[in-house]
Coordinates of C-alpha atoms in Angstrom, one line a residue:
Chain A
M1 CA 32.5 56.5 54.0
G2 CA 32.4 60.1 55.6
D3 CA 29.3 61.9 57.1
A4 CA 28.7 63.8 53.8
A5 CA 28.9 60.6 51.7
A6 CA 26.7 58.9 54.3
A7 CA 24.2 61.6 54.0
K8 CA 24.2 61.3 50.2
S9 CA 23.7 57.5 50.4
R10 CA 20.6 57.9 52.4
C11 CA 19.0 59.7 49.4
F12 CA 18.8 56.5 47.4
D13 CA 19.0 52.8 47.7
V14 CA 20.6 50.3 45.4
S15 CA 19.3 46.9 45.0
V16 CA 20.0 43.8 42.8
T17 CA 16.9 41.8 41.9
D18 CA 15.5 39.0 39.8
G19 CA 18.4 36.7 40.6
G20 CA 21.0 39.2 39.9
M21 CA 19.7 40.2 36.5
R22 CA 18.8 43.8 37.3
A23 CA 20.3 46.5 39.4
L24 CA 18.0 49.2 40.6
V25 CA 18.3 52.7 42.2
Q26 CA 15.4 53.7 44.3
L27 CA 15.2 57.4 45.1
R28 CA 13.9 58.3 48.6
V29 CA 10.8 60.5 48.4
D30 CA 11.1 62.8 51.4
V31 CA 14.6 63.9 51.0
D32 CA 16.5 66.6 49.2
L33 CA 18.0 64.9 46.1
S34 CA 20.1 67.7 44.8
S35 CA 23.2 66.5 46.3
V36 CA 23.1 63.1 44.6
E37 CA 26.1 62.7 42.4
Q38 CA 27.1 60.2 39.8
A39 CA 30.1 59.1 41.8
A40 CA 28.1 58.2 44.9
V41 CA 25.6 56.1 42.8
I42 CA 28.5 54.4 41.1
D43 CA 30.3 53.7 44.4
A44 CA 27.0 52.3 45.8
L45 CA 26.7 50.1 42.8
K46 CA 30.2 48.9 43.2
D47 CA 29.6 48.2 46.8
S48 CA 26.8 45.9 45.7
K49 CA 29.2 44.3 43.4
V50 CA 27.5 45.4 40.2
Q51 CA 29.8 45.6 37.3
V52 CA 29.9 49.2 36.2
T53 CA 30.3 49.2 32.5
E54 CA 30.0 52.1 30.1
S55 CA 26.2 51.5 29.6
V56 CA 25.7 51.4 33.4
T57 CA 27.6 54.7 33.8
A58 CA 25.3 56.2 31.0
R59 CA 22.3 55.0 32.8
V60 CA 23.5 56.6 36.0
D61 CA 24.1 59.9 34.1
E62 CA 20.5 59.6 32.9
L63 CA 19.2 59.3 36.3
I64 CA 21.2 62.3 37.6
E65 CA 19.8 64.4 34.7
Q66 CA 16.3 63.5 35.7
I67 CA 17.0 64.4 39.3
Q68 CA 18.5 67.6 38.3
S69 CA 15.6 68.5 36.0
G70 CA 13.1 67.5 38.6
S71 CA 11.6 64.8 36.5
A72 CA 12.9 61.9 38.4
S73 CA 10.3 59.3 39.3
A74 CA 9.7 57.6 42.5
E75 CA 9.7 54.2 40.7
P76 CA 13.0 52.2 40.8
F77 CA 15.3 53.2 38.1
V78 CA 17.0 50.3 36.3
V79 CA 20.7 51.1 35.8
A80 CA 21.9 47.6 34.8
E81 CA 20.5 44.5 33.2
G82 CA 21.9 41.1 32.7
S83 CA 21.6 39.0 29.6
E84 CA 19.3 36.0 29.8
P85 CA 20.7 32.5 29.0
E86 CA 19.7 30.9 25.6
E87 CA 18.1 27.6 26.0
G88 CA 19.7 24.8 24.0
Q89 CA 17.7 22.4 22.0
D90 CA 17.4 18.7 22.7
A91 CA 18.6 16.4 20.0
R92 CA 15.7 15.1 17.9
V93 CA 14.7 13.0 14.9
E94 CA 13.3 14.6 11.8
W95 CA 11.1 11.7 10.7
S96 CA 10.9 10.5 7.1
E97 CA 7.4 11.1 5.7
G98 CA 4.8 9.1 7.3
L99 CA 7.1 7.5 9.8
S100 CA 6.6 9.6 12.9
P101 CA 5.6 7.3 15.7
E102 CA 3.5 10.2 17.1
R103 CA 1.4 10.5 14.0
G104 CA -2.1 9.4 13.6
R105 CA -3.6 9.4 10.0
D106 CA -6.6 11.6 10.0
E107 CA -8.6 12.6 7.1
D108 CA -8.8 10.7 3.8
D109 CA -9.0 12.4 0.4
S110 CA -12.7 13.1 0.8
G111 CA -12.1 14.7 4.2
R112 CA -13.6 12.0 6.3
V113 CA -11.7 10.7 9.3
N114 CA -11.1 6.9 9.1
Y115 CA -11.1 5.8 12.7
Y116 CA -10.0 2.3 11.7
E117 CA -6.7 3.7 10.3
R118 CA -6.0 6.3 13.2
H119 CA -3.1 5.7 15.3
S120 CA -2.0 2.8 13.4
I121 CA 1.1 1.2 14.6
L122 CA 4.1 1.7 12.6
T123 CA 6.3 -1.1 11.3
V124 CA 9.1 -0.8 8.8
E125 CA 11.1 -3.1 6.5
E126 CA 14.9 -3.7 7.0
G127 CA 16.9 -0.9 5.6
A128 CA 14.1 1.7 5.8
V129 CA 15.3 5.2 6.5
L130 CA 13.5 6.2 9.6
G131 CA 14.6 9.9 9.4
R132 CA 17.4 12.3 10.0
F133 CA 19.3 12.8 13.3
V134 CA 19.4 16.5 14.4
P135 CA 22.1 16.8 17.3
A136 CA 21.5 18.8 20.3
V137 CA 22.1 22.6 20.1
Q138 CA 24.1 23.6 23.1
A139 CA 22.8 26.3 25.4
K140 CA 24.5 29.8 25.8
A141 CA 25.0 31.1 29.3
G142 CA 23.8 34.4 30.3
L143 CA 25.4 37.0 32.4
D144 CA 24.1 38.8 35.5
V145 CA 24.7 42.4 36.5
R146 CA 27.6 41.2 38.7
G147 CA 29.3 39.6 35.7
N148 CA 28.5 36.1 36.8
A149 CA 27.6 33.4 34.2
V150 CA 24.0 32.3 34.3
S151 CA 23.0 29.0 32.8
S152 CA 19.5 27.6 31.9
G153 CA 20.0 24.8 34.3
R154 CA 18.2 22.4 32.0
K155 CA 20.2 19.3 30.9
L156 CA 19.9 18.7 27.2
Q157 CA 18.6 15.3 26.0
D158 CA 20.4 13.2 23.4
V159 CA 18.8 10.6 21.2
V160 CA 19.9 7.1 22.1
F161 CA 20.0 4.5 19.3
G162 CA 18.9 1.2 20.6
E163 CA 18.0 -2.1 19.1
N164 CA 18.1 -2.5 15.3
V165 CA 18.7 1.1 14.6
Q166 CA 21.8 2.7 13.2
L167 CA 23.2 6.1 12.3
V168 CA 24.6 6.0 8.8
D169 CA 28.2 6.8 8.8
D170 CA 28.4 9.0 5.7
G171 CA 27.7 12.4 7.2
S172 CA 24.0 12.4 6.1
Q173 CA 22.8 11.8 9.8
A174 CA 20.4 9.3 8.3
I175 CA 18.9 6.8 10.7
V176 CA 18.3 3.4 9.3
A177 CA 16.5 0.3 10.6
T178 CA 18.9 -2.7 10.5
A179 CA 15.9 -5.1 10.9
A180 CA 12.3 -5.2 10.0
G181 CA 10.2 -4.3 13.0
C182 CA 8.1 -1.9 15.0
V183 CA 9.4 1.6 15.5
V184 CA 9.4 2.6 19.2
Y185 CA 10.5 6.1 20.2
D186 CA 10.1 6.6 23.9
K187 CA 12.0 9.2 26.1
F188 CA 14.5 9.8 23.4
H189 CA 15.2 6.2 23.1
L190 CA 14.7 5.0 19.5
S191 CA 14.6 1.2 18.5
V192 CA 12.9 -1.1 16.1
I193 CA 11.6 -4.1 17.8
S194 CA 11.2 -7.3 15.9
I195 CA 7.9 -8.3 17.2
L196 CA 4.9 -6.0 17.4
E197 CA 3.2 -6.6 20.7
I198 CA -0.2 -5.2 21.6
E199 CA -1.2 -5.4 25.2
G200 CA -4.9 -5.2 24.8
D201 CA -7.3 -5.6 21.9
V202 CA -7.1 -4.4 18.3
D203 CA -9.7 -1.6 18.4
F204 CA -10.1 2.1 17.8
E205 CA -7.1 2.7 20.1
T206 CA -4.7 0.8 17.9
G207 CA -6.4 1.0 14.6
N208 CA -5.8 -1.6 11.9
I209 CA -2.5 -3.3 11.9
D210 CA -0.3 -3.7 9.0
S211 CA 3.0 -5.3 10.0
A212 CA 6.2 -6.5 8.4
I213 CA 7.0 -8.5 11.5
D214 CA 5.4 -11.0 13.8
V215 CA 2.4 -9.6 15.7
E216 CA 1.4 -10.7 19.2
I217 CA -1.9 -9.5 20.4
H218 CA -2.5 -10.1 24.1
G219 CA -6.3 -9.2 23.8
G220 CA -8.6 -9.9 20.9
V221 CA -9.6 -8.3 17.6
Q222 CA -12.7 -6.3 17.6
D223 CA -15.3 -6.5 14.8
L224 CA -14.4 -4.9 11.4
F225 CA -10.7 -4.4 12.2
T226 CA -8.0 -5.8 10.1
V227 CA -4.7 -7.4 11.2
Q228 CA -2.1 -8.2 8.5
S229 CA 1.4 -9.4 8.9
R230 CA 4.1 -10.3 6.4
K231 CA 5.1 -12.9 9.1
G232 CA 2.9 -14.5 11.8
I233 CA 0.1 -13.5 14.0
Q234 CA -0.8 -14.7 17.6
I235 CA -3.9 -13.6 19.3
G236 CA -4.6 -14.3 23.0
G237 CA -8.2 -13.5 23.0
H238 CA -11.2 -13.8 20.7
V239 CA -11.4 -12.6 17.1
G240 CA -14.8 -11.1 16.0
A241 CA -16.0 -10.2 12.5
S242 CA -12.5 -9.1 11.5
T243 CA -10.0 -9.8 8.8
L244 CA -6.7 -11.6 9.6
K245 CA -4.1 -12.0 7.0
A246 CA -0.6 -13.5 7.5
D247 CA 2.1 -14.9 5.2
G248 CA 3.1 -17.1 8.2
D249 CA 1.2 -18.9 10.8
I250 CA -1.9 -17.6 12.7
V251 CA -2.6 -18.7 16.2
V252 CA -5.9 -17.7 18.0
L253 CA -5.9 -18.9 21.4
G254 CA -9.5 -17.9 21.8
G255 CA -11.9 -18.4 19.0
I256 CA -13.1 -16.8 15.9
G257 CA -16.7 -15.6 15.7
G258 CA -16.9 -14.2 12.2
K259 CA -20.6 -13.3 12.2
E260 CA -20.6 -14.2 8.5
K261 CA -18.3 -11.2 7.8
G262 CA -15.0 -12.4 9.3
T263 CA -12.2 -13.7 6.9
V264 CA -8.9 -15.3 7.6
Q265 CA -6.1 -15.7 5.0
V266 CA -3.1 -17.5 6.1
G267 CA 0.2 -18.6 4.3
G268 CA 1.1 -21.1 7.0
T269 CA -1.0 -23.0 9.5
L270 CA -4.1 -21.6 11.3
T271 CA -4.7 -22.9 14.8
A272 CA -7.8 -21.8 16.8
K273 CA -9.9 -22.9 19.6
F274 CA -13.2 -22.8 17.7
C275 CA -14.5 -20.9 14.7
G276 CA -18.0 -19.9 13.6
E277 CA -19.4 -18.2 10.6
V278 CA -16.0 -17.4 9.2
T279 CA -14.4 -17.8 5.7
I280 CA -10.9 -19.2 6.0
R281 CA -8.3 -19.8 3.2
S282 CA -5.1 -21.4 4.2
D283 CA -2.1 -22.5 2.2
G284 CA -1.1 -24.6 5.2
D285 CA -3.0 -26.9 7.6
V286 CA -6.0 -25.8 9.7
V287 CA -6.2 -27.1 13.3
I288 CA -9.4 -26.3 15.3
E289 CA -9.5 -27.6 18.9
K290 CA -13.3 -27.5 19.2
E291 CA -16.3 -26.7 17.1
T292 CA -16.2 -25.5 13.5
I293 CA -19.7 -24.0 12.9
N294 CA -21.3 -22.8 9.6
S295 CA -17.9 -21.9 8.2
E296 CA -16.3 -22.0 4.8
I297 CA -12.8 -23.3 5.1
T298 CA -10.5 -24.2 2.3
T299 CA -6.9 -25.4 2.9
D300 CA -4.3 -26.8 0.7
G301 CA -3.1 -28.8 3.6
V302 CA -4.8 -30.9 6.3
F303 CA -7.9 -30.0 8.4
R304 CA -7.6 -31.4 11.9
S305 CA -10.1 -31.2 14.8
T306 CA -9.5 -34.5 16.5
R307 CA -11.5 -33.4 19.6
G308 CA -13.8 -31.1 17.8
A309 CA -16.9 -31.1 15.6
V310 CA -17.6 -29.7 12.1
I311 CA -21.3 -28.6 12.1
G312 CA -22.8 -26.9 8.9
G313 CA -20.9 -25.1 6.3
W314 CA -18.2 -26.6 4.0
V315 CA -14.7 -27.6 5.0
H316 CA -12.4 -28.5 2.2
A317 CA -8.9 -29.9 2.9
H318 CA -6.8 -30.9 -0.2
Q319 CA -4.6 -33.3 1.7
G320 CA -7.3 -34.9 4.0
M321 CA -9.0 -34.4 7.3
E322 CA -9.4 -35.8 10.8
V323 CA -12.3 -34.8 12.9
A324 CA -14.0 -36.2 16.0
T325 CA -17.5 -35.6 14.9
L326 CA -19.1 -34.5 11.5
G327 CA -22.6 -33.0 11.5
S328 CA -24.9 -32.6 14.4
D329 CA -28.0 -34.5 15.8
A330 CA -30.1 -31.6 14.5
G331 CA -29.4 -32.8 11.0
V332 CA -27.7 -29.6 10.0
K333 CA -26.4 -30.0 6.3
T334 CA -22.7 -30.3 6.6
R335 CA -20.3 -30.8 3.7
V336 CA -16.7 -31.8 3.8
S337 CA -14.4 -32.4 0.8
V338 CA -10.9 -33.6 0.4
G339 CA -8.6 -34.0 -2.8
V340 CA -9.7 -31.8 -5.6
D341 CA -11.8 -29.0 -4.6
P342 CA -15.2 -29.3 -6.4
R343 CA -15.6 -25.6 -6.6
L344 CA -12.4 -25.3 -8.7
R345 CA -13.5 -28.0 -10.9
K346 CA -16.9 -26.1 -11.5
H347 CA -14.9 -22.9 -12.3
L348 CA -12.7 -24.9 -14.8
L349 CA -15.8 -26.1 -16.6
E350 CA -17.2 -22.5 -16.7
I351 CA -13.8 -21.3 -18.2
E352 CA -13.8 -24.0 -20.8
E353 CA -17.3 -23.2 -21.9
Q354 CA -16.5 -19.5 -22.2
M355 CA -13.4 -20.5 -24.3
R356 CA -15.5 -22.5 -26.5
Q357 CA -18.0 -19.8 -27.0
R358 CA -15.5 -17.0 -27.6
G359 CA -13.4 -19.3 -29.7
E360 CA -16.4 -19.7 -32.0
V361 CA -16.8 -16.0 -32.3
A362 CA -13.2 -15.5 -33.1
E363 CA -13.4 -18.1 -35.8
N364 CA -16.4 -16.4 -37.4
A365 CA -14.7 -13.0 -37.2
D366 CA -11.6 -14.4 -38.8
A367 CA -13.7 -15.8 -41.6
M368 CA -15.2 -12.2 -42.2
V369 CA -11.8 -10.5 -42.2
A370 CA -10.1 -12.9 -44.6
P371 CA -11.9 -11.8 -47.8
L372 CA -11.4 -8.1 -46.9
M373 CA -7.7 -8.6 -46.6
A374 CA -7.6 -10.6 -49.9
A375 CA -9.3 -7.7 -51.7
I376 CA -7.4 -5.0 -50.0
E377 CA -6.4 -3.3 -53.2
R378 CA -10.0 -2.8 -54.2
L379 CA -11.0 -1.2 -50.9
T380 CA -12.0 2.4 -50.7
P381 CA -10.4 4.7 -48.1
E382 CA -13.6 4.5 -46.0
Q383 CA -13.5 0.7 -46.3
R384 CA -9.9 0.5 -45.2
E385 CA -10.7 2.6 -42.2
Q386 CA -13.5 0.3 -41.3
A387 CA -11.3 -2.8 -42.0
T388 CA -8.7 -1.5 -39.6
K389 CA -11.3 -1.2 -36.8
L390 CA -12.6 -4.6 -37.5
I391 CA -9.1 -6.3 -37.5
D392 CA -8.6 -4.7 -34.1
K393 CA -11.8 -6.0 -32.8
V394 CA -11.0 -9.6 -33.9
Q395 CA -7.5 -9.3 -32.3
G396 CA -9.4 -8.4 -29.1
I397 CA -11.4 -11.5 -29.2
H398 CA -8.4 -13.7 -29.7
D399 CA -6.8 -11.9 -26.8
E400 CA -9.8 -12.8 -24.7
V401 CA -9.5 -16.4 -25.6
A402 CA -5.8 -16.4 -24.7
A403 CA -6.5 -14.8 -21.3
L404 CA -9.2 -17.5 -20.6
D405 CA -6.7 -20.2 -21.6
Q406 CA -4.2 -18.8 -19.1
Q407 CA -6.8 -19.0 -16.3
R408 CA -7.6 -22.4 -17.4
Q409 CA -3.9 -23.5 -17.1
S410 CA -3.7 -22.0 -13.7
L411 CA -6.7 -23.9 -12.6
L412 CA -5.4 -27.2 -13.9
D413 CA -2.3 -26.6 -11.9
Q414 CA -4.5 -26.3 -8.7
I415 CA -6.6 -29.3 -9.6
K416 CA -4.3 -32.1 -8.6
P417 CA -5.7 -35.2 -6.8
S418 CA -4.1 -36.1 -3.5
A419 CA -3.2 -39.7 -2.8
S420 CA -3.7 -38.9 0.9
A421 CA -7.2 -37.5 0.5
V422 CA -9.0 -39.3 3.2
V423 CA -11.8 -38.2 5.6
E424 CA -11.1 -39.7 9.1
V425 CA -14.0 -39.5 11.7
V426 CA -12.9 -40.4 15.4
H427 CA -16.2 -40.6 17.1
E428 CA -19.4 -40.0 15.2
L429 CA -21.0 -38.9 12.0
W430 CA -24.5 -37.5 11.9
P431 CA -27.1 -37.7 9.1
N432 CA -27.3 -35.2 6.3
T433 CA -23.5 -35.1 6.1
T434 CA -22.0 -35.2 2.6
V435 CA -18.4 -36.4 2.0
I436 CA -16.7 -35.5 -1.3
I437 CA -13.4 -37.0 -2.4
D438 CA -12.0 -35.9 -5.7
G439 CA -15.4 -35.1 -7.0
L440 CA -17.0 -38.4 -5.9
A441 CA -19.6 -37.8 -3.2
T442 CA -21.7 -39.8 -0.7
T443 CA -24.4 -38.4 1.7
F444 CA -25.0 -40.2 4.9
R445 CA -28.8 -40.6 5.7
D446 CA -28.0 -42.5 8.9
G447 CA -25.6 -41.7 11.7
I448 CA -22.5 -43.8 12.3
R449 CA -20.7 -44.1 15.5
G450 CA -17.1 -45.3 15.8
H451 CA -13.7 -44.6 14.4
F452 CA -13.6 -45.0 10.6
S453 CA -12.3 -43.4 7.4
V454 CA -13.8 -42.6 4.0
A455 CA -11.6 -42.9 0.9
R456 CA -11.7 -43.2 -2.9
H457 CA -11.1 -46.6 -4.3
Q458 CA -10.6 -48.0 -7.7
M459 CA -13.2 -50.7 -8.5
G460 CA -11.5 -54.0 -9.5
D461 CA -10.2 -54.0 -13.1
T462 CA -12.4 -51.2 -14.3
N463 CA -11.5 -47.5 -14.4
G464 CA -14.4 -46.7 -12.2
W465 CA -14.1 -45.3 -8.7
E466 CA -16.2 -45.6 -5.6
L467 CA -16.1 -44.4 -2.1
I468 CA -15.4 -46.9 0.7
M469 CA -15.7 -46.8 4.5
T470 CA -13.0 -48.5 6.5
D471 CA -13.7 -49.3 10.3
K472 CA -10.5 -48.5 12.0
T473 CA -11.3 -50.9 14.9
S474 CA -12.3 -54.0 13.0
G475 CA -10.7 -53.3 9.6
S476 CA -14.0 -54.1 7.8
V477 CA -14.6 -52.3 4.5
T478 CA -18.0 -51.1 3.3
P479 CA -18.6 -49.7 -0.1
L480 CA -20.8 -46.5 -0.1
T481 CA -23.4 -45.3 -2.5
S482 CA -21.6 -42.6 -4.4
F483 CA -22.4 -40.1 -7.0
R484 CA -20.5 -37.6 -9.1
F485 CA -20.7 -34.3 -7.3
R486 CA -22.1 -31.3 -9.1
M487 CA -22.2 -27.8 -7.6
Chain B
M1 CA 9.6 7.3 -25.7
K2 CA 7.0 9.9 -26.3
V3 CA 4.8 9.4 -29.3
L4 CA 2.4 11.8 -30.9
L5 CA -0.6 10.3 -32.7
V6 CA -2.3 12.5 -35.2
D7 CA -5.6 11.1 -36.6
D8 CA -9.2 12.4 -36.6
S9 CA -10.5 8.9 -35.6
R10 CA -10.3 8.2 -31.9
T11 CA -10.8 4.6 -32.6
I12 CA -7.7 4.4 -34.8
R13 CA -5.8 6.4 -32.2
N14 CA -6.8 3.8 -29.5
I15 CA -5.8 0.9 -31.8
Q16 CA -2.4 2.6 -32.3
K17 CA -2.1 3.3 -28.5
N18 CA -2.7 -0.4 -27.9
V19 CA 0.0 -1.5 -30.2
L20 CA 2.5 1.1 -28.8
A21 CA 1.6 -0.1 -25.3
Q22 CA 2.5 -3.7 -26.3
L23 CA 5.9 -2.3 -27.4
G24 CA 6.2 -0.7 -24.0
H25 CA 5.6 2.9 -25.1
T26 CA 2.9 4.5 -22.8
E27 CA 3.7 8.2 -23.0
I28 CA 1.3 9.2 -25.8
L29 CA 0.1 12.6 -27.0
E30 CA -2.9 12.8 -29.2
A31 CA -4.2 15.3 -31.8
G32 CA -7.3 15.2 -34.0
D33 CA -5.9 17.2 -37.0
G34 CA -2.7 19.0 -38.2
V35 CA -3.5 22.2 -36.4
E36 CA -3.9 20.6 -33.0
A37 CA -0.7 18.7 -33.7
L38 CA 1.3 21.8 -34.5
T39 CA -0.1 23.5 -31.2
L40 CA 1.1 20.5 -29.3
L41 CA 4.5 20.5 -30.9
E42 CA 5.1 24.1 -29.7
S43 CA 5.2 22.9 -26.1
D44 CA 6.2 19.3 -26.3
T45 CA 8.7 17.2 -28.1
P46 CA 7.7 13.7 -29.0
D47 CA 10.2 11.1 -30.2
L48 CA 7.9 9.8 -32.9
V49 CA 4.9 11.0 -34.7
L50 CA 2.2 8.8 -36.5
V51 CA 0.3 10.9 -39.0
D52 CA -3.0 10.2 -40.8
W53 CA -3.3 11.8 -44.3
N54 CA -7.0 12.8 -44.5
M55 CA -7.9 15.0 -41.7
P56 CA -10.0 18.2 -41.3
N57 CA -8.5 21.6 -40.8
M58 CA -5.0 20.6 -41.9
D59 CA -4.2 17.3 -43.6
G60 CA -1.4 15.0 -42.8
L61 CA 0.8 15.9 -45.8
T62 CA 0.6 19.7 -45.0
L63 CA 1.5 18.9 -41.4
V64 CA 4.6 16.9 -42.4
E65 CA 5.7 19.7 -44.7
K66 CA 5.3 22.3 -41.9
I67 CA 7.1 20.0 -39.3
R68 CA 10.0 19.6 -41.8
E69 CA 10.4 23.4 -42.1
T70 CA 11.9 23.6 -38.6
N71 CA 12.6 19.9 -37.7
T72 CA 14.4 17.6 -40.1
T73 CA 15.1 14.7 -37.7
L74 CA 11.8 14.0 -36.0
P75 CA 10.7 10.5 -37.1
L76 CA 7.4 10.7 -39.0
V77 CA 5.3 7.7 -40.1
M78 CA 2.3 8.2 -42.3
V79 CA -0.5 5.8 -41.3
T80 CA -3.2 6.2 -44.0
T81 CA -5.7 4.7 -46.4
E82 CA -4.0 6.3 -49.3
A83 CA -2.4 3.2 -51.1
E84 CA -1.5 4.6 -54.4
K85 CA 2.2 4.5 -55.3
S86 CA 2.1 8.2 -56.3
R87 CA 0.8 9.2 -53.0
V88 CA 3.4 7.2 -51.2
L89 CA 6.1 9.0 -53.1
E90 CA 4.4 12.3 -52.3
A91 CA 4.6 11.6 -48.7
I92 CA 8.2 10.5 -48.8
N93 CA 9.1 13.6 -50.8
A94 CA 7.4 15.7 -48.1
G95 CA 9.6 14.1 -45.5
V96 CA 8.0 11.0 -43.9
N97 CA 10.4 8.3 -42.7
N98 CA 7.9 5.5 -43.2
Y99 CA 4.5 4.7 -44.6
V100 CA 1.7 2.3 -43.3
V101 CA -1.4 1.5 -45.3
K102 CA -4.7 0.9 -43.6
P103 CA -6.0 -1.6 -42.7
F104 CA -3.0 -2.6 -40.7
T105 CA -2.6 -5.4 -38.2
A106 CA -0.9 -4.8 -34.9
E107 CA 2.2 -6.7 -36.2
M108 CA 2.4 -4.6 -39.3
L109 CA 2.2 -1.3 -37.4
S110 CA 4.8 -2.4 -34.8
G111 CA 7.0 -3.7 -37.5
K112 CA 7.0 -0.2 -39.2
I113 CA 7.5 1.6 -36.0
E114 CA 10.6 -0.6 -35.1
Q115 CA 11.9 -0.3 -38.6
T116 CA 11.6 3.5 -38.5
L117 CA 13.3 3.9 -35.1
A118 CA 16.1 1.5 -36.1
K119 CA 16.7 3.5 -39.3
V120 CA 16.7 6.9 -37.5
G121 CA 18.8 5.6 -34.7
A122 CA 21.3 4.3 -37.2

């Protein structure tokens, strides 16, 4: 550059800033700017490697005009700007309704927040559509003033399909669970795990649990919470006044302290260390390691507590029971029954009585309707209207009787004596304990120590039955004073 | 199947609803007289109508005649206390497909409904 050009270049400075995204011309304040020409500015821009496009040239022309008109500012003049890069979008999952793992249920229809249902853990059935896969949107590079490409620098995340999850191959981008389980979506990794594991307690953090798969809870279950599973449940800690329901087995490594509110419903076997003040209904066996205190337990299988005690309450086991101790030295009223559940028998009698009463009403009503129908030709229109209503009422009573009969049949199916219905005591039985076997009962006024069993026995050639006690050590048999148990 | 019940007695309509429910028909429209029925028919199209004869504002026979002015295929069953043969003929001439005399049992009504639907279907 010659002296004259050098002199002109000292009138302004060209700079490229913001990471190459802007080219600026800064006019010097204490010099004569009249000699500044477009060509000099453009040369200076080129020296700075700025791409001189048509729009850049137009901006330079604008600057020169401002200089010549005396309106040029001391502020840097932007002659070129780059284009910012466009951020791409990570791949994502558009969740099916109600299935987002990040969701927490909030208000109910009345507007109240149900804290027991918040943050409930999500389980799905096999074949459930979890949502739709949305692929990543690629980023678009920008351009700086020197014509260099500028990228956003951020690496896009893709969704990884892990265990028991599959992208459907029909172009719909649907994501399907290939097994029942718990949906886990963590750091773009999606899977359905077949066991729902909860590290701590079931409490306000987890909310109630409703699972299609096995549930393993390392902690306990707090009062008033519900854990349900279509399979099994295992709990490492203590269960409070809660509700447990499982189609499979339930194992409680701690105990169950129901506080008269807790309930357990189990399709398989229940195993627990101890239980107190809880209502248990089991289709399978019930095994309690230590005490069963003041609880209502009903099992279609066997009740076993070979090192434990049953104190207070009522334990019924259709197929028999084996316990170490029945009752307590405090004389707490304790009731155990095996074979036919006396409560079912009572319910059956109640239903049969209702059937008898409604049946009589139905008969009387039929007797009233018959003459009406016989004289139908002579009825006035009003009488015909009334007759229609009466016939309908009578039909309603017959329907009631039919419904009661159905209930009765269902109860009869449940009331089946069990040949193995025996109560076996390993160590001790305390006074005020009542043993009931297929409706025949005996109440022990004195305690008995030793290993013995109580069973029902047919008396000689008669059709009568009695309860007998068999000493397991000596083999001796003692008849017991028995009575027909009435609720 | 959608059924329109036209009877000024709610009890009778409930009886008919129970019978229809036993036949598996639970989509029921109800009207207390012929005027209400016609208003309903402006916006809805039932597949069967059970009509009482003696109703306030517009009786069943007039309703049947009005329906038949614009719709000759909608199945109509008169369910009524009118048992005289002449009345039955009057109703048939007006355009009903079947006739049930009160008092009716559930079996009678369901039989007539099934008979009507079979006839119209054929």
